[in-house]
């Protein structure tokens, strides 16, 4: 029998590897910026078109490459950053696997120009990993890399890309993480021909303010703790500045952004008693630790790492955060860097933390429209084989009641139905929001006093991507500078909820893999935020509303996140309980 095993040609293996390194435009951007940082750049310019789908360009003033190195940089495992295996245990550069450019080049059209101290500038163009042409370049300093048409030769992946809204959110997250961990680098960020960030070299707290807006300034509490195991520095945010999402949580280990459940937990535990239920603290925490005591290689994208001594680290972080929260509560925060014109009054600094100002209106009644005729639609008119004795004084044959302030119990002719009120309401709202979006048929109410919200640049950009969705469900919004003026809101959303609704949509954390489209994402988020929650007592009218409207939905069985909305118990189920 002939041999059948063969080594894959490098273009095929690169494309496969590309799946690991290059998932979406934001992962390309991350690799390119990290390379520029590793090349000791002090100025990095980023140019994006169409959420990175058509162009991602990074221009730096770093040490550049020779002609030969430019060629080598596209070969897998070509790296200037490690020589021997021991190096990877003490790595301080951002990249070291030598895979990124090879992978990116294999799935895009790429142009690179570079110059170093020893040679003239050079230009090369690569399509799908193959060198197309090269020539001299008059580039003056550093390196410029353009990635055009990402995944043009892997249609399955290109089609897999999400809406511009989602892709841009990923891109901005990557940009924020790198810009926060490198305030000593000047960044400019141009999106569809408009410069949306210009960040000069600055201190860490100024960088955070440049990105998140003036509002965050007075909420930054510095943290600084040196121990044998690790040094902790950065800022935590006052409890008043906590959010309903985790969007203000940043952890960096040796200046590299990471995700870590146990560190999140250890910080949150320090805020114990200071936060309202469902609110998350914000922080920009930098942990400096001996690189031989961590393993950064556990995850291909290097956002998860393993610590040798995580238990001690947990306690160190927990007590450092407690310590600095304690100091802030007894005395004013000293910020020598602060612009004196922005001083807040001493009284304000001294005051005890108060609860976050976003309140949920517990009187919110989403059941304004109630149609008795519709309720009766759910009642099966054939009561002949009804297993229930529905004898009652009124002519609604339907018996509905609530248990545990969480479930609504109802019947149809042959079963008992137990409905999760929260999930059911999510489904009802989700379908109605989707309908409004697609039919552009929403009703809205004009506000006598428009609601004013100040937005961060990221929120503003994301908002621009979903203006149409906001309009179609009944929001009337004007944006001026970084201020949002909300003049009308959809029926069904309470005025007091508006700020939370908008913040939540524009700050939404990742995990969008189940969203089909921006509209779908929007309708899902909105239905989650505005739905009645478990624990809410409902009157009989409200209970009937849920039952009636749930069963008029297209998909009454599953919540927008595919959770089961109700269970049924039929005669046999009940009999079996007794016959055990
Ligand atoms: P890695 O960063 O893991 O070494 P990459 O594929 O990202 O692998 O890059 C390969 C090599 O190309 C780097 O080691 C570096 O020598 C060179 N390189 C890439 N980008 C730049 C840049 N912007 N400036 C200078 N050199 C670069
Ligand atoms: Mg790299």
Short mmCIF file of C-alpha atoms in Angstrom, two decimals, residues 387 568-580:
data_model
loop_
_atom_site.label_atom_id
_atom_site.label_comp_id
_atom_site.label_asym_id
_atom_site.label_seq_id
_atom_site.Cartn_x
_atom_site.Cartn_y
_atom_site.Cartn_z
CA UNK A 387 -58.38 17.74 33.69
CA UNK A 568 -45.84 21.56 31.52
CA UNK A 569 -47.21 18.88 33.79
CA UNK A 570 -49.87 16.67 32.27
CA UNK A 571 -52.16 14.12 33.86
CA UNK A 572 -49.58 11.34 33.64
CA UNK A 573 -46.84 13.47 35.11
CA UNK A 574 -49.02 14.24 38.06
CA UNK A 575 -50.27 10.67 38.51
CA UNK A 576 -46.69 9.40 38.35
CA UNK A 577 -45.66 11.67 41.18
CA UNK A 578 -48.07 9.75 43.40
CA UNK A 579 -47.34 6.30 42.10
CA UNK A 580 -43.63 6.99 42.52
#
